[in-house]
């Protein structure tokens, strides 16, 4: 796939993903707003019902109080039953049904009640005192009250004809809290709340808290309802209820829906990321494959061409008289054939390691001997370029358990890379040291170095550090991948330290004792 096509495809998928996520968030937000509106409606309905309940309770309380308090009438003392219309004066005695010992003072009568009537119901009260026409008290039944008095008695319970009762005396805080709790529970509202009753001066006269900050929140953000709306001539009082965790509570009530929405959104994002990653990775693999094929073609083309020329030369009849030239061409064919064998072996070896079909033939190995063997094979190439190949053995125990062939190839590949990526007059140093339960073998060079962003990728199969249009270093990108696979098989590891234009140091950690896979 072309780069422009991939960019366009990623752009379209990104737009679609952003659109889906935006719609998802819009839907969730609308759902929360709708739930908030339903919550507000339920709270306002509950408060309206509570206001009605409080007014009904207050009315019943005052009506009961009026029944318990009685008016006592002063009437002339006579043997005949007196009509209530002959009322002389009314005396309010509060909630005391027994007027004994109460001082009675009026325009027509003054004195003290001395004894009750002997019969129940309406009757004469004996008393002493002075008055123009009245010398006793008479208590008629409510049914005998005059119509005007009944109207006055009824209206006095609702209109502010006399002294007003403060709202804090008309409302019991604990009773109000119980009403709120029961009403909210009936409507499915199961979250904490705070309440307060405010007068017209915005003062809290009844509240569930004494915290000033909370009272301010109740006043500014609480749901409001007027109390005792039938009190037309009294000052207005308002009940306000505030829910500190309202938004969190609403989200908790929707957690199943929100969780499902979040899961689906996450699945979409993961699928999108995986798709993009796969597309990009496939493109990289395609580029690596093409690079590998090109490198393989060039690597195979040179020895094949050399062998072809040598064969043509050997076919020349003039060479039959020169055994020395014939031997040179034969040696050339043998060397190039060995080179082809090494190339094919590297590819096959990497494929076998990737499949996990390699079984290590472990034995006790002296790594100093392995390093000397590699140096013996590489020393001629290093000297041809005017370089140096040195060893620094600082280990006290060079013995490890491992596969000699693979460990030899590891040291050879690292040394070969150091030689290929070093300038003229390369300086290569192979050192050993002990660290914990491992033997550390380091190969240091003064080469071109590896950029930091590529250091973690160089161990990937077929990966080569980009060099632009410069192709002066031959290779397939299999060497370091092979080294890492071998170290993984030996339960070891490989690290790299590199700086641009200063060189690189590759270190392999080989356990002294091999522990096979379980």
Tab-separated table of C-alpha atoms in Angstrom, residues 113-428:
chain	number	residue	atom	x	y	z
A	113	UNK	CA	-64.158	31.494	92.364
A	114	UNK	CA	-64.696	29.436	95.483
A	115	UNK	CA	-66.334	26.178	94.424
A	116	UNK	CA	-67.456	24.172	91.387
A	117	UNK	CA	-71.041	23.174	90.667
A	118	UNK	CA	-72.030	19.826	92.018
A	119	UNK	CA	-73.494	18.667	88.704
A	120	UNK	CA	-71.575	18.076	85.499
A	121	UNK	CA	-72.150	20.117	82.378
A	122	UNK	CA	-73.347	23.687	82.303
A	123	UNK	CA	-74.181	25.164	85.667
A	124	UNK	CA	-73.510	27.882	88.173
A	125	UNK	CA	-70.128	28.531	89.728
A	126	UNK	CA	-70.329	29.956	93.232
A	127	UNK	CA	-68.117	32.892	93.848
A	128	UNK	CA	-67.804	36.053	95.832
A	129	UNK	CA	-67.152	39.498	94.570
A	130	UNK	CA	-68.799	42.677	93.510
A	131	UNK	CA	-70.603	43.466	90.302
A	132	UNK	CA	-73.647	45.213	88.987
A	133	UNK	CA	-75.665	42.186	87.877
A	134	UNK	CA	-73.336	39.162	87.939
A	135	UNK	CA	-72.335	37.112	90.934
A	136	UNK	CA	-71.444	33.750	89.320
A	137	UNK	CA	-69.774	32.088	86.336
A	138	UNK	CA	-71.575	29.969	83.789
A	139	UNK	CA	-69.902	27.534	81.334
A	140	UNK	CA	-72.182	26.706	78.387
A	141	UNK	CA	-71.497	23.887	75.874
A	142	UNK	CA	-69.948	24.866	72.480
A	143	UNK	CA	-73.205	24.083	70.691
A	144	UNK	CA	-74.838	26.945	72.554
A	145	UNK	CA	-72.331	29.544	71.307
A	146	UNK	CA	-73.780	32.305	69.175
A	147	UNK	CA	-73.039	32.192	65.408
A	148	UNK	CA	-70.875	35.324	65.471
A	149	UNK	CA	-68.788	33.911	68.285
A	150	UNK	CA	-68.297	30.639	66.380
A	151	UNK	CA	-67.058	32.550	63.308
A	152	UNK	CA	-64.725	34.641	65.432
A	153	UNK	CA	-63.444	31.530	67.168
A	154	UNK	CA	-62.810	29.801	63.828
A	155	UNK	CA	-61.092	32.721	62.120
A	156	UNK	CA	-58.881	33.461	65.083
A	157	UNK	CA	-57.094	30.167	64.403
A	158	UNK	CA	-56.122	31.184	60.855
A	159	UNK	CA	-55.912	34.951	60.723
A	160	UNK	CA	-53.343	36.978	62.670
A	161	UNK	CA	-55.964	38.644	64.852
A	162	UNK	CA	-53.777	38.337	67.854
A	163	UNK	CA	-50.234	37.346	68.682
A	164	UNK	CA	-48.413	35.350	65.922
A	165	UNK	CA	-46.726	32.054	66.787
A	166	UNK	CA	-43.068	31.973	65.571
A	167	UNK	CA	-42.417	29.448	62.806
A	168	UNK	CA	-39.740	27.693	64.864
A	169	UNK	CA	-42.474	26.864	67.395
A	170	UNK	CA	-44.804	25.602	64.697
A	171	UNK	CA	-42.210	23.232	63.163
A	172	UNK	CA	-40.403	20.447	64.958
A	173	UNK	CA	-36.978	19.848	63.365
A	174	UNK	CA	-36.991	16.110	64.002
A	175	UNK	CA	-40.541	15.721	62.766
A	176	UNK	CA	-39.614	17.624	59.589
A	177	UNK	CA	-36.550	15.426	59.087
A	178	UNK	CA	-38.712	12.310	59.446
A	179	UNK	CA	-41.197	13.642	56.901
A	180	UNK	CA	-38.398	14.427	54.437
A	181	UNK	CA	-36.782	11.030	54.880
A	182	UNK	CA	-40.062	9.152	54.403
A	183	UNK	CA	-41.116	11.240	51.406
A	184	UNK	CA	-37.744	10.913	49.648
A	185	UNK	CA	-37.615	7.170	50.327
A	186	UNK	CA	-41.095	6.744	48.844
A	187	UNK	CA	-39.917	8.503	45.671
A	188	UNK	CA	-36.695	6.477	45.404
A	189	UNK	CA	-34.305	9.250	46.489
A	190	UNK	CA	-31.633	7.539	48.585
A	191	UNK	CA	-28.944	10.170	49.106
A	192	UNK	CA	-27.923	12.443	51.971
A	193	UNK	CA	-29.479	15.883	52.320
A	194	UNK	CA	-29.445	18.982	54.504
A	195	UNK	CA	-32.401	21.301	55.098
A	196	UNK	CA	-33.220	24.651	56.644
A	197	UNK	CA	-36.234	26.960	57.050
A	198	UNK	CA	-35.528	30.586	56.118
A	199	UNK	CA	-37.645	33.611	56.997
A	200	UNK	CA	-38.160	36.723	54.885
A	201	UNK	CA	-34.880	38.132	56.226
A	202	UNK	CA	-32.988	35.108	54.807
A	203	UNK	CA	-32.248	33.866	58.311
A	204	UNK	CA	-32.251	30.141	59.083
A	205	UNK	CA	-34.734	29.650	61.936
A	206	UNK	CA	-34.816	25.835	61.733
A	207	UNK	CA	-31.957	23.804	60.231
A	208	UNK	CA	-30.369	20.376	60.231
A	209	UNK	CA	-26.851	21.805	60.499
A	210	UNK	CA	-25.015	24.641	62.205
A	211	UNK	CA	-22.227	24.899	59.641
A	212	UNK	CA	-22.267	28.353	58.034
A	213	UNK	CA	-20.795	27.118	54.760
A	214	UNK	CA	-23.420	24.398	54.493
A	215	UNK	CA	-26.205	26.866	55.349
A	216	UNK	CA	-24.949	29.124	52.562
A	217	UNK	CA	-25.015	26.192	50.135
A	218	UNK	CA	-28.548	25.297	51.259
A	219	UNK	CA	-29.727	28.870	50.723
A	220	UNK	CA	-28.040	29.329	47.322
A	221	UNK	CA	-28.454	25.872	45.768
A	222	UNK	CA	-31.248	24.167	47.678
A	223	UNK	CA	-34.682	23.256	46.339
A	224	UNK	CA	-37.322	25.655	47.766
A	225	UNK	CA	-40.949	25.423	48.831
A	226	UNK	CA	-43.081	27.891	50.790
A	227	UNK	CA	-44.425	26.760	54.146
A	228	UNK	CA	-47.960	27.500	55.365
A	229	UNK	CA	-49.110	29.153	52.116
A	230	UNK	CA	-52.585	29.699	53.644
A	231	UNK	CA	-51.144	32.229	56.102
A	232	UNK	CA	-52.023	35.170	53.887
A	233	UNK	CA	-51.212	37.859	56.425
A	234	UNK	CA	-48.112	36.289	57.950
A	235	UNK	CA	-44.528	36.648	56.767
A	236	UNK	CA	-43.431	34.038	54.225
A	237	UNK	CA	-41.169	31.186	55.343
A	238	UNK	CA	-39.402	28.828	52.969
A	239	UNK	CA	-38.096	25.298	53.374
A	240	UNK	CA	-34.934	24.606	51.374
A	241	UNK	CA	-33.321	21.204	50.898
A	242	UNK	CA	-29.790	20.727	49.538
A	243	UNK	CA	-28.196	17.480	48.306
A	244	UNK	CA	-24.378	17.696	48.674
A	245	UNK	CA	-23.795	14.566	46.537
A	246	UNK	CA	-26.518	15.126	43.972
A	247	UNK	CA	-24.369	14.752	40.830
A	248	UNK	CA	-22.413	11.822	42.226
A	249	UNK	CA	-25.656	10.159	43.308
A	250	UNK	CA	-27.161	10.576	39.843
A	251	UNK	CA	-24.065	9.069	38.244
A	252	UNK	CA	-24.193	6.165	40.717
A	253	UNK	CA	-27.798	5.462	39.746
A	254	UNK	CA	-26.665	5.294	36.109
A	255	UNK	CA	-23.446	3.319	36.653
A	256	UNK	CA	-24.611	0.271	34.701
A	257	UNK	CA	-25.462	2.327	31.632
A	258	UNK	CA	-22.291	4.409	31.946
A	259	UNK	CA	-20.153	1.290	32.438
A	260	UNK	CA	-21.585	-0.323	29.302
A	261	UNK	CA	-21.023	2.885	27.334
A	262	UNK	CA	-17.440	3.128	28.617
A	263	UNK	CA	-16.737	-0.522	27.753
A	264	UNK	CA	-18.025	-0.154	24.201
A	265	UNK	CA	-16.078	3.082	23.759
A	266	UNK	CA	-12.927	1.398	25.041
A	267	UNK	CA	-13.459	-1.533	22.677
A	268	UNK	CA	-13.808	0.865	19.752
A	269	UNK	CA	-10.620	2.718	20.732
A	270	UNK	CA	-8.652	-0.513	21.209
A	271	UNK	CA	-9.899	-1.892	17.891
A	272	UNK	CA	-8.969	1.351	16.167
A	273	UNK	CA	-5.506	1.427	17.744
A	274	UNK	CA	-4.928	-2.220	16.865
A	275	UNK	CA	-6.051	-1.631	13.284
A	276	UNK	CA	-3.744	1.354	12.870
A	277	UNK	CA	-0.877	-0.532	14.499
A	278	UNK	CA	-1.440	-3.498	12.193
A	279	UNK	CA	-1.522	-1.303	9.104
A	280	UNK	CA	1.656	0.529	10.094
A	281	UNK	CA	3.394	-2.699	11.084
A	282	UNK	CA	2.415	-4.391	7.839
A	283	UNK	CA	3.825	-1.448	5.941
A	284	UNK	CA	7.079	-1.689	7.896
A	285	UNK	CA	7.225	-5.428	7.287
A	286	UNK	CA	6.723	-4.803	3.608
A	287	UNK	CA	9.578	-2.309	3.578
A	288	UNK	CA	11.797	-4.661	5.613
A	289	UNK	CA	10.952	-7.542	3.279
A	290	UNK	CA	11.818	-5.481	0.227
A	291	UNK	CA	15.043	-4.332	1.857
A	292	UNK	CA	15.896	-7.912	2.781
A	293	UNK	CA	15.274	-9.121	-0.750
A	294	UNK	CA	17.448	-6.347	-2.167
A	295	UNK	CA	20.259	-7.080	0.280
A	296	UNK	CA	19.978	-10.813	-0.291
A	297	UNK	CA	20.084	-10.264	-4.047
A	298	UNK	CA	23.238	-8.179	-3.794
A	299	UNK	CA	24.863	-10.573	-1.325
A	300	UNK	CA	24.165	-13.565	-3.569
A	301	UNK	CA	24.923	-11.776	-6.805
A	302	UNK	CA	28.581	-11.093	-5.968
A	303	UNK	CA	29.689	-14.678	-5.177
A	304	UNK	CA	27.591	-16.076	-8.018
A	305	UNK	CA	29.212	-13.663	-10.467
A	306	UNK	CA	32.653	-14.509	-9.099
A	307	UNK	CA	32.034	-18.249	-9.427
A	308	UNK	CA	30.682	-17.744	-12.942
A	309	UNK	CA	33.781	-15.832	-14.039
A	310	UNK	CA	36.079	-18.385	-12.434
A	311	UNK	CA	34.312	-21.221	-14.227
A	312	UNK	CA	34.641	-19.436	-17.558
A	313	UNK	CA	38.319	-18.878	-16.880
A	314	UNK	CA	38.839	-22.528	-16.048
A	315	UNK	CA	37.238	-23.412	-19.354
A	316	UNK	CA	39.921	-21.481	-21.225
A	317	UNK	CA	42.355	-23.985	-22.845
A	318	UNK	CA	45.266	-21.624	-22.198
A	319	UNK	CA	44.918	-22.124	-18.418
A	320	UNK	CA	45.591	-25.829	-18.657
A	321	UNK	CA	49.275	-25.079	-19.004
A	322	UNK	CA	49.292	-22.916	-15.848
A	323	UNK	CA	48.507	-25.003	-12.747
A	324	UNK	CA	49.080	-21.984	-10.458
A	325	UNK	CA	46.324	-19.928	-12.103
A	326	UNK	CA	44.053	-22.931	-12.122
A	327	UNK	CA	44.543	-23.396	-8.383
A	328	UNK	CA	43.776	-19.694	-7.766
A	329	UNK	CA	40.463	-19.931	-9.610
A	330	UNK	CA	39.586	-23.146	-7.805
A	331	UNK	CA	40.344	-21.503	-4.454
A	332	UNK	CA	38.237	-18.504	-5.473
A	333	UNK	CA	35.306	-20.777	-6.306
A	334	UNK	CA	35.700	-22.599	-2.989
A	335	UNK	CA	35.775	-19.329	-0.969
A	336	UNK	CA	32.738	-17.878	-2.721
A	337	UNK	CA	30.909	-21.149	-2.305
A	338	UNK	CA	31.674	-21.061	1.417
A	339	UNK	CA	30.406	-17.504	1.506
A	340	UNK	CA	27.135	-18.579	-0.117
A	341	UNK	CA	26.858	-21.377	2.412
A	342	UNK	CA	27.283	-18.930	5.292
A	343	UNK	CA	24.588	-16.634	3.886
A	344	UNK	CA	22.122	-19.476	3.484
A	345	UNK	CA	23.032	-20.850	6.902
A	346	UNK	CA	22.349	-17.498	8.564
A	347	UNK	CA	18.892	-17.281	7.020
A	348	UNK	CA	17.997	-20.869	7.895
A	349	UNK	CA	19.405	-20.537	11.396
A	350	UNK	CA	17.300	-17.447	12.067
A	351	UNK	CA	14.164	-19.180	10.778
A	352	UNK	CA	14.780	-22.229	12.958
A	353	UNK	CA	15.319	-20.069	16.055
A	354	UNK	CA	12.080	-18.173	15.412
A	355	UNK	CA	10.143	-21.428	15.282
A	356	UNK	CA	11.682	-22.525	18.579
A	357	UNK	CA	12.871	-25.809	17.119
A	358	UNK	CA	16.497	-25.377	18.217
A	359	UNK	CA	17.661	-27.572	21.080
A	360	UNK	CA	20.841	-26.427	22.742
A	361	UNK	CA	23.634	-28.928	23.182
A	362	UNK	CA	24.995	-27.610	26.433
A	363	UNK	CA	28.444	-28.302	27.750
A	364	UNK	CA	31.007	-26.624	29.969
A	365	UNK	CA	32.704	-23.922	27.877
A	366	UNK	CA	35.690	-21.666	28.495
A	367	UNK	CA	34.607	-18.387	26.912
A	368	UNK	CA	38.197	-17.150	26.716
A	369	UNK	CA	38.923	-19.999	24.308
A	370	UNK	CA	35.838	-19.086	22.265
A	371	UNK	CA	36.950	-15.452	22.068
A	372	UNK	CA	40.469	-16.434	20.982
A	373	UNK	CA	39.005	-18.627	18.230
A	374	UNK	CA	36.886	-15.736	16.923
A	375	UNK	CA	39.851	-13.342	17.030
A	376	UNK	CA	41.958	-15.794	15.056
A	377	UNK	CA	39.343	-15.832	12.273
A	378	UNK	CA	38.716	-12.062	12.308
A	379	UNK	CA	42.228	-10.750	12.858
A	380	UNK	CA	43.228	-10.807	9.180
A	381	UNK	CA	40.191	-8.705	8.148
A	382	UNK	CA	40.873	-6.181	10.904
A	383	UNK	CA	44.528	-5.796	9.946
A	384	UNK	CA	43.632	-5.371	6.278
A	385	UNK	CA	41.752	-2.221	7.304
A	386	UNK	CA	44.604	-1.026	9.502
A	387	UNK	CA	42.704	-1.672	12.732
A	388	UNK	CA	43.307	-3.280	16.107
A	389	UNK	CA	41.553	-6.176	17.833
A	390	UNK	CA	42.391	-6.454	21.528
A	391	UNK	CA	41.187	-8.548	24.446
A	392	UNK	CA	40.869	-7.644	28.131
A	393	UNK	CA	40.110	-10.653	30.329
A	394	UNK	CA	39.061	-9.469	33.802
A	395	UNK	CA	37.009	-12.488	34.794
A	396	UNK	CA	37.943	-14.846	37.593
A	397	UNK	CA	35.741	-17.644	36.245
A	398	UNK	CA	35.441	-17.884	32.427
A	399	UNK	CA	33.466	-21.157	32.508
A	400	UNK	CA	29.799	-21.233	31.451
A	401	UNK	CA	27.270	-23.887	30.470
A	402	UNK	CA	25.945	-23.462	26.942
A	403	UNK	CA	25.989	-24.436	23.293
A	404	UNK	CA	29.505	-23.829	21.978
A	405	UNK	CA	28.497	-23.388	18.336
A	406	UNK	CA	25.803	-20.807	19.053
A	407	UNK	CA	27.914	-18.879	21.579
A	408	UNK	CA	30.788	-18.795	19.079
A	409	UNK	CA	28.418	-17.416	16.432
A	410	UNK	CA	27.203	-14.775	18.919
A	411	UNK	CA	30.718	-13.476	19.594
A	412	UNK	CA	31.528	-13.666	15.875
A	413	UNK	CA	28.403	-11.671	14.880
A	414	UNK	CA	29.110	-8.944	17.446
A	415	UNK	CA	32.743	-8.670	16.324
A	416	UNK	CA	31.737	-8.673	12.645
A	417	UNK	CA	29.211	-5.855	13.279
A	418	UNK	CA	31.867	-3.849	15.120
A	419	UNK	CA	34.144	-4.219	12.106
A	420	UNK	CA	31.475	-3.404	9.482
A	421	UNK	CA	30.181	-0.269	11.213
A	422	UNK	CA	33.581	1.165	12.134
A	423	UNK	CA	35.487	3.660	9.967
A	424	UNK	CA	39.007	3.173	8.678
A	425	UNK	CA	41.444	1.913	11.308
A	426	UNK	CA	38.809	0.281	13.528
A	427	UNK	CA	39.625	-0.302	17.173
A	428	UNK	CA	37.772	-3.263	18.640
